[in-house]
Steps between C-alpha positions, in 0.01 A plus 500: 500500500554260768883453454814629637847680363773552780882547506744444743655863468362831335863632453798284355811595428618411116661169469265329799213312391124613558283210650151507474218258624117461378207313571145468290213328488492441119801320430652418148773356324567837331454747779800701508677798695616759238756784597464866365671832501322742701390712304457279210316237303325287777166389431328809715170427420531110473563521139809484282734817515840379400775191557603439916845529541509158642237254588430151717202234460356405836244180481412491816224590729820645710883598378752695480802611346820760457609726212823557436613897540853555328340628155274704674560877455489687899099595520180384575364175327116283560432160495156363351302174614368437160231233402567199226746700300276816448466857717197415707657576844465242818653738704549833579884593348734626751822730395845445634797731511865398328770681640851587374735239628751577788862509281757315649816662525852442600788726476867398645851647477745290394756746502738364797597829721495719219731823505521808333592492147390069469193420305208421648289216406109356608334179444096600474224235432139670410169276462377876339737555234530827323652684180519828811547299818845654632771508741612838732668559747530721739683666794432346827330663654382723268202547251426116422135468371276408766138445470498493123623863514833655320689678822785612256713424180671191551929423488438286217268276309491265252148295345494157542227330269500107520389285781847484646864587452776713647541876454867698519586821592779669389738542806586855444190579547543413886670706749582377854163530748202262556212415238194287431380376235145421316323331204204720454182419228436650156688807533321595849592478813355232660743240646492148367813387706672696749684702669830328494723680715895508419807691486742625339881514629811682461748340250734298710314556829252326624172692682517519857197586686509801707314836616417736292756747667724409775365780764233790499295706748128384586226754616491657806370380838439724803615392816295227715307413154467192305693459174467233251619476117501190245857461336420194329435667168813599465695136461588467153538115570285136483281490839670531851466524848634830662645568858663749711894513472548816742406828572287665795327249721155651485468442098422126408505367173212207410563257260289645245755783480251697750682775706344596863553626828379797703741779531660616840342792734814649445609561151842445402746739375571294209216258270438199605654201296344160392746263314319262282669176387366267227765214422822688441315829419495799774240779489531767736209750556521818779209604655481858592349551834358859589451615832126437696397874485646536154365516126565096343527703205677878479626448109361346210613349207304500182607385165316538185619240262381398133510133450482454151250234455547380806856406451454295221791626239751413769605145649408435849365825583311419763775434729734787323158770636493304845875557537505837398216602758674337796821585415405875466281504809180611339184507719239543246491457149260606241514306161409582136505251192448208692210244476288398842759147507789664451386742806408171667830337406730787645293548840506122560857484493553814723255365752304853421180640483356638216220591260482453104250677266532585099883400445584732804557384929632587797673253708649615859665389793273635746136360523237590216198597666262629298417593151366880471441428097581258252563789307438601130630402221856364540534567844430366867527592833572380861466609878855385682479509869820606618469525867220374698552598896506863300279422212707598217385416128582649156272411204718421216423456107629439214439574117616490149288807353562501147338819387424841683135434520613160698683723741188681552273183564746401726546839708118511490530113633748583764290848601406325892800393585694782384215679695622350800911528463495689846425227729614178232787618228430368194780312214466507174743256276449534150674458134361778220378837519617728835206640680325862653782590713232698695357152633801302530861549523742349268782373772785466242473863362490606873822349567700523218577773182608243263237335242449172660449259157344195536470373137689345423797281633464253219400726209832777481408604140145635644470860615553442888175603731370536800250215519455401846392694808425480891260789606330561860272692664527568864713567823798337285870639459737335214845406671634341202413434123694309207440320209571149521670227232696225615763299362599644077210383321572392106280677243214330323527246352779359734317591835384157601782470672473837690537516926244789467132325366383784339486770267441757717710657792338468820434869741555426873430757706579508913202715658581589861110466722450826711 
């Protein structure tokens, strides 16, 4: 078998052609190339199996040729150099791959600057139709699919099945905030077109970028020390430049939105202040400065907060958490309910640190630096460094136990750094059962009589509960304790709408470092 069988590509996408050449020393006006499905009917042992799928004649001592792919199911296929129209081989076969073809996609608003209560409408064009290729959207930022992964429910949806057309949505389904939207394949979630970012105004007033709050309090520096925070994530508008419009001379302002300066030897009787201006917008941050021979950090405060999928039941959320952290002055937060984006989503914004595990984190202000266990279960856990001239850290977790013998694994999980409370206090945030108040404390009960409910804000025909707790372990003492809702959030089903993103009341406890 003296001739040849080669092609130009062993993998082709459907829809491109597979070329081929050959060469043999017995050529014949019926030689052919014959293509077969792999496994399938090809003349294996130079003998007649079954019909090619497609065929070519080449005369010639030498030739070449192409098939054409579009019919071609995604999987592997072989070509035959066959001698004068029988299944004597003059070649070795060779196999070649066909891939699914890359869908091209396009989705656009067309909705002009809609606002709340307005329709709104998208053009999509799809070379992959579908009877379940659909339209969401989502929050932004929120729990958007992302890697061909659900990260939450979406707003709304609606299928879309032909190759293109425009999709509506039903205005009162819209409340004021920022969204994207998607077309996603056959019921899935993996994107065909998107994101498309927009957003949706106030009736009568248009949306004017701005902070997320007009003021709040940054972490502490001590004295003679560098400081630096990121701000950006907290414009709610198109990209900008930021700069300094006032405040203490020592604090600069980049124009990424970056905030740094190192603090005076002498500490101030009053924070520092930073004003930050984007456009017309003014942000002003203070920057508490302790003394050199001081603690940077003599209080705490922890929240434990349920996030209910991340967020996802209420518009905007993301910003509506970030806005209730700063504006409350929380220094560490653990979360519950919330997927590893949303997590992501919420520290991003805040310019924190954090850690995500099995729809639980931790995000903080002060530097993560380390991970004593990714936990068990639903729960993970951190090591925040709070001073570092006096090495200071507190390992922190948190959990969503759903069952006593959860507890336990997660007790049994926590056993070496509760072992170790005496030199590094340890924080546990969690939503479910309480725990053995012989290994940790339960701050709220310490500092208050009443009940504390959590559950829920949002569901006032449900028994109310005590869902949520902060407990420590350690040279701790609780200053102050409350249960936390903002705003007058509107029952289910009309809580989209809601200042407060979840269905849980948050615990934030102030723990005062010995």
């Amino acid at each position: 078998m003296a001739g040849t069988l080669t092609l130009s590509a062993a993998t082709v996408p459907q829809g491109s052609p597979v070329t081929f050449g050959c060469s043999t020393d017995k050529p014949a006006s019926k030689n052919w190339v014959g293509l077969y499905a792999q496994p399938g009917n090809g003349p294996v042992n130079q003998k007649y199996v079954g019909a090619s799928t497609a065929y070519q004649y080449v005369p010639g001592a030498t030739g070449s040729g192409s098939f054409d792919t579009a019919a071609l199911a995604p999987g592997t296929y072989v070509l035959y150099f066959l001698a004068n129209d029988g299944y004597v081989w003059l070649a070795p076969p060779v196999t070649f791959t066909v891939t699914g073809a890359t869908p091209v996609s396009t989705l656009t608003l067309t909705t002009p600057d809609p606002v709340a209560g307005d329709p709104v409408t998208f053009r999509y064009t799809t070379t992959a139709p579908h009877a379940k290729n659909w339209v969401g959207l989502y929050t932004d930022p929120g729990n958007a699919p992302s890697g061909g992964h659900s990260n939450g429910p979406s707003t709304v949806w609606k299928y879309v099945t032909d190759r293109e057309g425009t999709v509506t949505f039903d205005g009162s389904t819209f409340y004021p905030g920022r969204f994207v939207a998607l077309l996603l394949a056959k019921d899935g979630y993996s994107a065909l077109a998107g994101p498309v970012p927009f957003t949706v105004g106030e009736p009568g007033r248009p949306v004017r970028p701005d902070f997320l709050t007009d003021v709040f309090t940054s972490r502490n520096v001590r004295a003679g020390e560098r400081f630096s925070l990121k701000i950006g994530g907290l414009w709610t508008g198109p990209a900008t430049t930021f700069a300094k419009a006032g405040g203490d001379s020592w604090l600069s302002v980049g124009a990424d939105g970056t905030i740094e300066g190192r603090a005076p030897l002498t500490a101030p009787l009053r924070p520092a202040t930073v004003v930050v201006a984007a456009g017309d917008a003014r942000l002003t941050v203070r920057v508490p400065v302790c003394p050199v021979d001081a603690k940077v950090v003599d209080k705490l405060r922890v929240m434990s907060w349920e996030l209910w999928d991340g967020g996802s039941h209420v518009t905007d959320a993301v910003r509506k958490q970030a806005r209730i952290l700063l504006t409350n002055n929380v220094d560490v937060v653990g979360v519950q309910g919330a997927p590893g984006s949303a997590v992501a989503a919420l520290a991003g914004m805040l310019g924190w640190e954090y850690a995500a595990g099995d729809g639980v984190g931790v995000l903080s202000r002060y530097p993560v630096t380390g991970r004593p266990a990714q936990g068990v279960g639903s729960a993970t856990a951190v090591t925040i460094r709070l001073d570092d001239r006096q090495p200071f850290d507190v390992a922190v977790w948190s959990a969503a136990p759903a069952s006593p013998a959860q507890g336990s694994a997660l007790l049994a999980a926590m056993a070496d750094d509760l072992a170790a409370a005496a030199r590094r206090p340890v924080l546990l945030a969690s939503s479910g059962g309480a725990v053995d108040p012989a290994l940790l404390r339960d701050s709220y009960r310490l500092g208050r009589p009443d009940p504390g409910a959590t559950w829920s804000p949002v569901r006032p025909t449900e028994t109310p509960e005590r869902r949520d707790f902060v407990h420590f372990a350690g040279d701790l003492r609780v200053e102050e304790t409350h249960v936390l809702v903002t705003g007058w959030p509107r029952p289910v089903p009309d809580h989209a709408g809601n200042r407060w993103p979840s269905d849980h009341a948050a615990v934030v406890t102030t723990l005062r470092i010995h």
